[in-house]
Each structure stands twice: as C-alpha cells, then as structure tokens.
Short mmCIF file of C-alpha atoms in Angstrom, two decimals:
data_model
loop_
_atom_site.label_atom_id
_atom_site.label_comp_id
_atom_site.label_asym_id
_atom_site.label_seq_id
_atom_site.Cartn_x
_atom_site.Cartn_y
_atom_site.Cartn_z
CA MET A 248 -7.93 4.58 -21.34
CA ASP A 249 -9.11 8.20 -20.16
CA LEU A 250 -12.67 7.73 -20.76
CA LYS A 251 -12.83 4.66 -18.34
CA ALA A 252 -10.78 6.73 -15.92
CA ALA A 253 -13.17 9.33 -15.63
CA GLN A 254 -15.85 6.61 -15.24
CA TYR A 255 -14.21 4.85 -12.31
CA ASN A 256 -12.83 7.52 -10.44
CA ARG A 257 -16.02 9.30 -8.79
CA PRO A 258 -17.45 8.64 -5.37
CA ASP A 259 -19.86 6.06 -6.87
CA PHE A 260 -16.36 3.83 -6.98
CA ILE A 261 -15.93 4.05 -3.49
CA GLU A 262 -18.99 2.31 -1.94
CA ASN A 263 -17.96 -1.12 -3.12
CA ASP A 264 -14.30 -0.72 -2.95
CA PRO A 265 -11.56 -0.88 0.39
CA ILE A 266 -10.85 2.66 0.29
CA CYS A 267 -14.40 3.29 1.41
CA ILE A 268 -12.66 2.57 4.91
CA PRO A 269 -10.82 5.37 5.35
CA HIS A 270 -13.55 7.60 3.91
CA GLN A 271 -15.51 6.79 7.15
CA PHE A 272 -12.43 8.97 9.17
CA SER A 273 -11.56 12.79 9.02
CA LEU A 274 -8.58 13.19 11.07
CA LYS A 275 -5.64 12.97 8.94
CA GLN A 276 -3.66 9.68 11.63
CA ASP A 277 -7.23 7.98 11.60
CA ILE A 278 -7.59 8.25 7.63
CA GLU A 279 -3.53 7.15 7.29
CA ILE A 280 -4.28 3.73 9.98
CA THR A 281 -7.25 2.85 8.31
CA GLY A 282 -6.21 3.24 4.97
CA PHE A 283 -2.81 1.08 5.51
CA PHE A 284 -4.93 -1.46 6.81
CA ALA A 285 -7.50 -1.41 4.42
CA ALA A 286 -4.69 -2.43 2.00
CA VAL A 287 -2.66 -4.75 3.64
CA LEU A 288 -5.89 -7.02 4.16
CA ALA A 289 -6.97 -6.28 0.59
CA TRP A 290 -7.31 -9.40 -0.73
CA GLY A 291 -10.06 -11.96 -1.72
CA GLN A 292 -13.66 -10.32 -1.95
CA ARG A 293 -13.98 -7.14 -1.61
CA LYS A 294 -16.95 -6.96 0.65
CA THR A 295 -15.41 -9.54 3.00
CA ILE A 296 -11.82 -6.93 3.09
CA ILE A 297 -14.89 -3.94 3.92
CA ASN A 298 -16.76 -6.15 6.51
CA LYS A 299 -13.23 -7.10 8.56
CA CYS A 300 -11.85 -3.97 8.02
CA ARG A 301 -15.02 -2.25 9.84
CA GLU A 302 -15.09 -5.43 12.60
CA LEU A 303 -11.51 -4.34 12.93
CA PHE A 304 -11.96 -0.61 13.73
CA HIS A 305 -15.26 -1.41 15.85
CA ARG A 306 -12.56 -3.44 17.94
CA MET A 307 -10.56 0.00 18.14
CA ASP A 308 -13.66 1.96 18.70
CA ASN A 309 -13.81 3.51 16.04
CA ALA A 310 -10.68 6.07 17.09
CA PRO A 311 -7.45 4.03 16.06
CA HIS A 312 -5.21 6.71 16.06
CA GLN A 313 -6.24 6.96 19.60
CA PHE A 314 -6.50 3.53 20.21
CA VAL A 315 -2.81 3.30 18.57
CA LEU A 316 -1.30 5.64 21.04
CA HIS A 317 -2.84 5.04 24.24
CA HIS A 318 -4.41 1.55 24.53
CA SER A 319 -3.91 -0.60 27.32
CA ASP A 320 -2.84 -3.98 27.67
CA GLU A 321 -6.74 -5.10 28.60
CA ASP A 322 -7.60 -2.97 25.39
CA LEU A 323 -5.21 -4.89 23.59
CA LYS A 324 -7.35 -8.22 24.29
CA ARG A 325 -10.24 -6.57 22.33
CA LEU A 326 -7.71 -7.49 19.02
CA LEU A 327 -7.40 -11.02 19.82
CA GLY A 328 -9.23 -13.45 17.35
CA PHE A 329 -9.29 -11.27 14.76
CA LYS A 330 -8.38 -12.75 11.53
CA HIS A 331 -8.62 -12.62 7.84
CA ARG A 332 -7.22 -15.06 5.51
CA THR A 333 -3.82 -15.70 6.78
CA PHE A 334 -3.15 -12.20 8.99
CA ASN A 335 -4.41 -13.13 12.11
CA ASP A 336 -4.06 -11.75 15.78
CA THR A 337 -0.31 -11.84 16.65
CA ASP A 338 0.19 -10.05 13.20
CA LEU A 339 -2.58 -7.47 14.39
CA LEU A 340 -0.31 -6.87 17.75
CA TYR A 341 2.86 -5.98 15.93
CA PHE A 342 1.10 -3.70 13.40
CA VAL A 343 -0.19 -2.20 16.10
CA ALA A 344 2.99 -1.92 18.47
CA PHE A 345 4.67 -0.35 15.17
CA LEU A 346 2.40 2.44 14.79
CA ARG A 347 2.45 3.32 18.31
CA GLU A 348 5.77 3.44 18.01
CA HIS A 349 5.89 5.02 14.55
CA TYR A 350 3.25 7.92 16.04
CA GLN A 351 5.35 8.45 19.29
CA GLN A 352 7.89 10.05 16.88
CA SER A 353 5.67 11.25 13.99
CA ASP A 354 2.78 12.60 13.45
CA THR A 355 2.24 11.26 10.12
CA LEU A 356 2.46 7.70 8.45
CA GLU A 357 4.50 9.36 5.52
CA THR A 358 7.98 9.94 7.09
CA ALA A 359 7.86 5.98 7.57
CA PHE A 360 8.46 5.80 3.64
CA ARG A 361 11.10 8.30 3.70
CA PRO A 362 10.95 8.86 -0.40
CA THR A 363 13.77 11.27 -0.65
CA VAL A 364 15.90 8.44 0.06
CA SER A 365 18.06 7.05 -2.73
CA ALA A 366 17.87 3.47 -3.36
CA LEU A 367 21.37 3.61 -4.33
CA ASN A 368 22.44 4.81 -0.62
CA GLU A 369 23.39 1.46 1.09
CA ASP A 370 23.08 3.16 4.55
CA TYR A 371 19.25 3.22 4.32
CA LEU A 372 18.52 -0.70 4.42
CA PRO A 373 19.78 -2.32 7.26
CA ASP A 374 21.09 -5.79 6.12
CA MET A 375 18.07 -8.01 7.45
CA PRO A 376 18.78 -11.38 6.53
CA GLU A 377 15.62 -13.05 8.25
CA LEU A 378 13.61 -10.53 6.08
CA GLY A 379 14.59 -12.56 3.33
CA SER A 380 16.47 -8.97 2.27
CA SER A 381 19.92 -8.86 0.40
CA LYS A 382 21.92 -5.61 -1.03
CA PRO A 383 21.88 -4.57 -3.61
CA PRO A 384 18.30 -3.36 -4.13
CA ALA A 385 16.30 -5.17 -7.05
CA SER A 386 17.44 -2.89 -9.42
CA SER A 387 21.08 -4.16 -10.27
CA ALA A 388 23.43 -1.27 -10.45
CA CYS A 389 23.82 -1.72 -14.54
CA MET A 390 20.13 -1.24 -14.75
CA LEU A 391 19.90 1.76 -12.43
CA SER A 392 21.16 4.12 -15.25
CA GLU A 393 18.40 2.87 -17.16
CA ILE A 394 15.27 3.67 -14.79
CA PRO A 395 13.67 6.76 -14.09
CA ALA A 396 14.98 8.24 -10.77
CA SER A 397 11.15 8.48 -9.65
CA ASP A 398 11.17 4.67 -10.24
CA VAL A 399 14.47 4.57 -8.14
CA ARG A 400 12.86 6.69 -5.45
CA ILE A 401 9.60 4.83 -5.12
CA GLU A 402 11.90 1.34 -5.01
CA GLY A 403 13.86 2.83 -2.31
CA ALA A 404 11.02 4.03 -0.16
CA LEU A 405 9.10 0.93 -0.18
CA ASN A 406 12.28 -1.28 0.63
CA TYR A 407 13.18 1.11 3.41
CA PHE A 408 9.51 1.20 4.95
CA ARG A 409 9.45 -3.03 4.82
CA SER A 410 13.14 -2.75 7.10
CA TYR A 411 11.91 0.04 9.07
CA PHE A 412 8.68 -1.74 9.68
CA PHE A 413 10.66 -4.80 11.03
CA SER A 414 12.75 -2.55 13.07
CA LEU A 415 11.26 -3.31 16.39
CA PRO A 416 13.06 -6.20 18.72
CA ASP A 417 11.21 -9.66 18.02
CA PHE A 418 9.14 -8.81 15.49
CA PRO A 419 7.28 -12.14 14.48
CA ARG A 420 8.43 -14.37 12.01
CA ARG A 421 4.88 -14.81 10.08
CA THR A 422 4.01 -11.48 9.69
CA ILE A 423 6.84 -11.03 7.47
CA LYS A 424 5.08 -12.03 4.62
CA HIS A 425 2.37 -9.10 4.94
CA ILE A 426 4.43 -6.62 4.09
CA SER A 427 6.30 -6.93 0.63
CA SER A 428 8.85 -4.97 -0.99
CA PRO A 429 10.74 -4.97 -4.39
CA LEU A 430 13.67 -6.46 -2.93
CA GLN A 431 11.33 -9.71 -2.65
CA LYS A 432 10.66 -9.01 -6.62
CA SER A 433 6.96 -8.27 -5.49
CA THR A 434 4.64 -6.07 -7.75
CA CYS A 435 3.94 -4.59 -3.88
CA LYS A 436 0.35 -4.23 -5.10
CA ARG A 437 -1.35 -3.30 -1.71
CA LEU A 438 1.57 -0.45 -0.77
CA ASN A 439 0.98 0.87 -3.79
CA MET A 440 -2.22 1.09 -4.24
CA PHE A 441 -1.69 2.72 -0.31
CA LEU A 442 0.57 5.19 -1.63
CA ARG A 443 -2.06 5.85 -4.68
CA TRP A 444 -4.83 6.65 -2.28
CA MET A 445 -2.43 9.33 0.27
CA VAL A 446 -0.61 10.94 -2.82
CA ARG A 447 -3.38 11.21 -5.63
CA LYS A 448 -4.31 14.60 -6.03
CA ASP A 449 -8.14 15.02 -7.78
CA SER A 450 -11.03 16.84 -7.65
CA LYS A 451 -12.86 13.19 -7.84
CA GLY A 452 -13.12 12.71 -4.10
CA VAL A 453 -11.81 9.08 -3.94
CA ASP A 454 -8.21 9.38 -3.81
CA PHE A 455 -7.29 12.01 -0.17
CA GLY A 456 -4.05 13.58 -1.54
CA LEU A 457 -2.55 14.13 2.25
CA TRP A 458 0.80 13.43 1.36
CA ASN A 459 3.47 15.89 -0.31
CA ASN A 460 6.94 14.21 -0.46
CA ILE A 461 5.79 11.71 -3.45
CA LYS A 462 4.57 13.08 -6.64
CA PRO A 463 1.44 11.35 -8.33
CA SER A 464 3.87 11.23 -11.17
CA ASP A 465 6.16 9.06 -9.09
CA LEU A 466 3.78 6.96 -8.18
CA ILE A 467 3.80 2.68 -9.31
CA CYS A 468 0.38 1.37 -10.58
CA PRO A 469 -0.57 -1.36 -8.20
CA CYS A 470 -0.70 -4.43 -10.30
CA ASP A 471 -3.42 -6.93 -9.02
CA VAL A 472 -4.70 -9.85 -10.96
CA HIS A 473 -7.07 -7.78 -12.36
CA VAL A 474 -4.75 -5.18 -13.87
CA ASP A 475 -2.35 -7.40 -14.92
CA ARG A 476 -4.90 -9.47 -17.34
CA VAL A 477 -6.17 -6.08 -18.67
CA ALA A 478 -2.79 -4.63 -19.49
CA ARG A 479 -1.68 -7.71 -20.96
CA ARG A 480 -4.78 -7.29 -23.46
CA LEU A 481 -4.03 -3.60 -24.32
CA GLY A 482 -0.49 -4.30 -24.94
CA LEU A 483 0.69 -2.27 -22.34
CA ILE A 484 2.60 -5.36 -20.46
CA LYS A 485 5.71 -7.18 -22.29
CA ARG A 486 7.46 -9.12 -19.69
CA LYS A 487 5.92 -12.39 -19.34
CA GLN A 488 6.22 -13.12 -15.35
CA THR A 489 4.50 -10.48 -12.71
CA ASP A 490 6.42 -8.76 -10.51
CA TRP A 491 8.24 -5.75 -9.61
CA ARG A 492 9.60 -4.94 -12.86
CA THR A 493 6.25 -5.59 -14.49
CA ALA A 494 4.82 -2.54 -12.54
CA VAL A 495 7.35 -0.91 -13.17
CA GLU A 496 6.90 -1.50 -17.13
CA LEU A 497 2.80 -0.91 -16.65
CA THR A 498 3.53 2.23 -15.05
CA ARG A 499 6.28 3.64 -17.75
CA GLU A 500 3.62 2.77 -20.45
CA LEU A 501 0.74 4.83 -18.38
CA ARG A 502 3.23 7.71 -17.95
CA LYS A 503 2.79 7.83 -22.07
CA PHE A 504 -0.90 8.92 -21.58
CA ASP A 505 -0.26 11.28 -18.59
CA ALA A 506 3.20 11.87 -17.20
CA ASP A 507 1.90 14.03 -14.57
CA ASP A 508 -0.67 11.17 -13.11
CA PRO A 509 -0.06 7.63 -14.24
CA VAL A 510 -1.84 5.52 -12.00
CA LYS A 511 -5.09 7.37 -12.28
CA TYR A 512 -5.42 4.56 -15.21
CA ASP A 513 -5.69 1.88 -12.34
CA PHE A 514 -9.14 3.11 -12.24
CA ALA A 515 -9.47 2.07 -15.91
CA LEU A 516 -7.57 -1.40 -15.77
CA PHE A 517 -9.38 -2.20 -12.69
CA GLY A 518 -12.86 -1.39 -13.79
CA LEU A 519 -12.23 -2.99 -17.23
CA GLY A 520 -11.17 -6.11 -15.28
CA VAL A 521 -13.54 -6.56 -12.26
CA GLU A 522 -16.64 -4.33 -13.62
CA GLU A 523 -16.43 -5.06 -17.08
CA LYS A 524 -14.96 -8.75 -17.17
CA PHE A 525 -12.87 -7.08 -20.05
#
C-alpha cells in the first residue's frame, strides 16, 4: 500500500485526473471553486470530466472567482446549455448563486463546512424535509460513543454543508441530488475527494493543503467503485453494502497504516483499480 501510494501520489497522476483542473489556477478562491466543480462533476470517464470542466470555466473567462462575484444577468446567459450527465444549466445557475452568496461573506469555501461543529449539536442542522434530512444524524446516539471524534466531526461538517448549500430560497428541487451527505447514507465520495484535495498537505504536488481547520488525519477516504472493489479484495472492508459507514470502516483500517494521513492510500486503491485493474 505504501509503495502504491507513492507510485500514484505524484505529478504524473495529475494529467489524467480531474484534479488537473484546479491545478490550472493559482488564486486560492479559483482553486476552491474549480476543485469543487471538478469534484461534483466527477462521474463517468475522466477524460470527459476534464473536458467538461474546461468548457465550464471557459464560459467563465477562466476567472471563476471574479465571475461568481461580479457576473451580470447577461453573463449568466453564457452558462445556458451546459450539461454533464444529469447536471444541467439549472443546477449550474444555483451553484453560482450559492457561491456568490457565500463569497460575499467569506474569502474561503472552507467556512462552508464548519468542521468544528459537532454532529451531536442539532442546532447546526435545520429541519429540511425537502432535502430528505431528519434528526438525528446518520450515526445513531447509541453508536456515537464508539465512533472516533474525528469521524463525528467530518460527518457533522458534511451534513452541515448540505443544509447550508440549499439554504437559499427557492433552490431547484432537481439540484438536491448533486450534493450528498451522511444523512442520506451516501459515501459522499465527491465531497470527500474535494476535502482531500483542499486539506491534505504533502510534498508531492498533487493535493493542495489550502485548508487548516480540518486535519488530514480526520479525512474520510473517497469510496468510489474502484476503491471499494480493491479494498474488499484486500480485506479492508467487511460491510456488505456500500454507504457512509463503509467509507468510515475503510478509513479506520487505513488509519492503522498511517494514523496521520490515512487518505493517502486513496491513491493506492484507486491506482490499483483504474490503472492496474487489480
């Protein structure tokens, strides 16, 4: 696992992975915005994902932060017709509206995840039945004593982000499916991948390490179909179904290898699955 993590955690990996998109930018907010979109759109063939992201940011004059903050109604017309799989221009316009609202109040998307809020504090999560959410969070109270505090913090941060993301009035109901949370028992693969990009700090030049309120040791491994398949072959996952608890179970096993940086093994599992067909 260490050998494979080192093999794929290097700049050569970037070229064919969606993380190449935020690497084309230098402004922190541009990296956050392009990384967020690249993660949300990350399903299907990687080449198609990358091409669609390039198309999207070309429509924003390759200055997404400026576009988000200062666009006019006329500028928004350039976004019409954008589509990737089930993500369309209705979804895109809401994403832009949310990002403008957020960046008018904060200079970083990090604050949208409120990682210091505990999942035990119900005040942070409003009742939003239209989002399919209900209290308590996905981890029942009787189980919380068995869950490491780091997992509870990440679960709470992801649950909070989804409720915050859809806090603007009249959000499109169709857009709900594009932002997951542990409350829906989702693995939250895309958001966990985005957090990996923003939080992990290493010297390899792949992940950015821009954020400081979440520790790399707290991250949950993105659990996509390739990672899930390889992890099961290696005996790192015992749970039959693939859901939020599966991602947590996998990460706990990875912490046995490296407690400070467990999700570096995402490179190993993904590389073994996609590149080597393990």
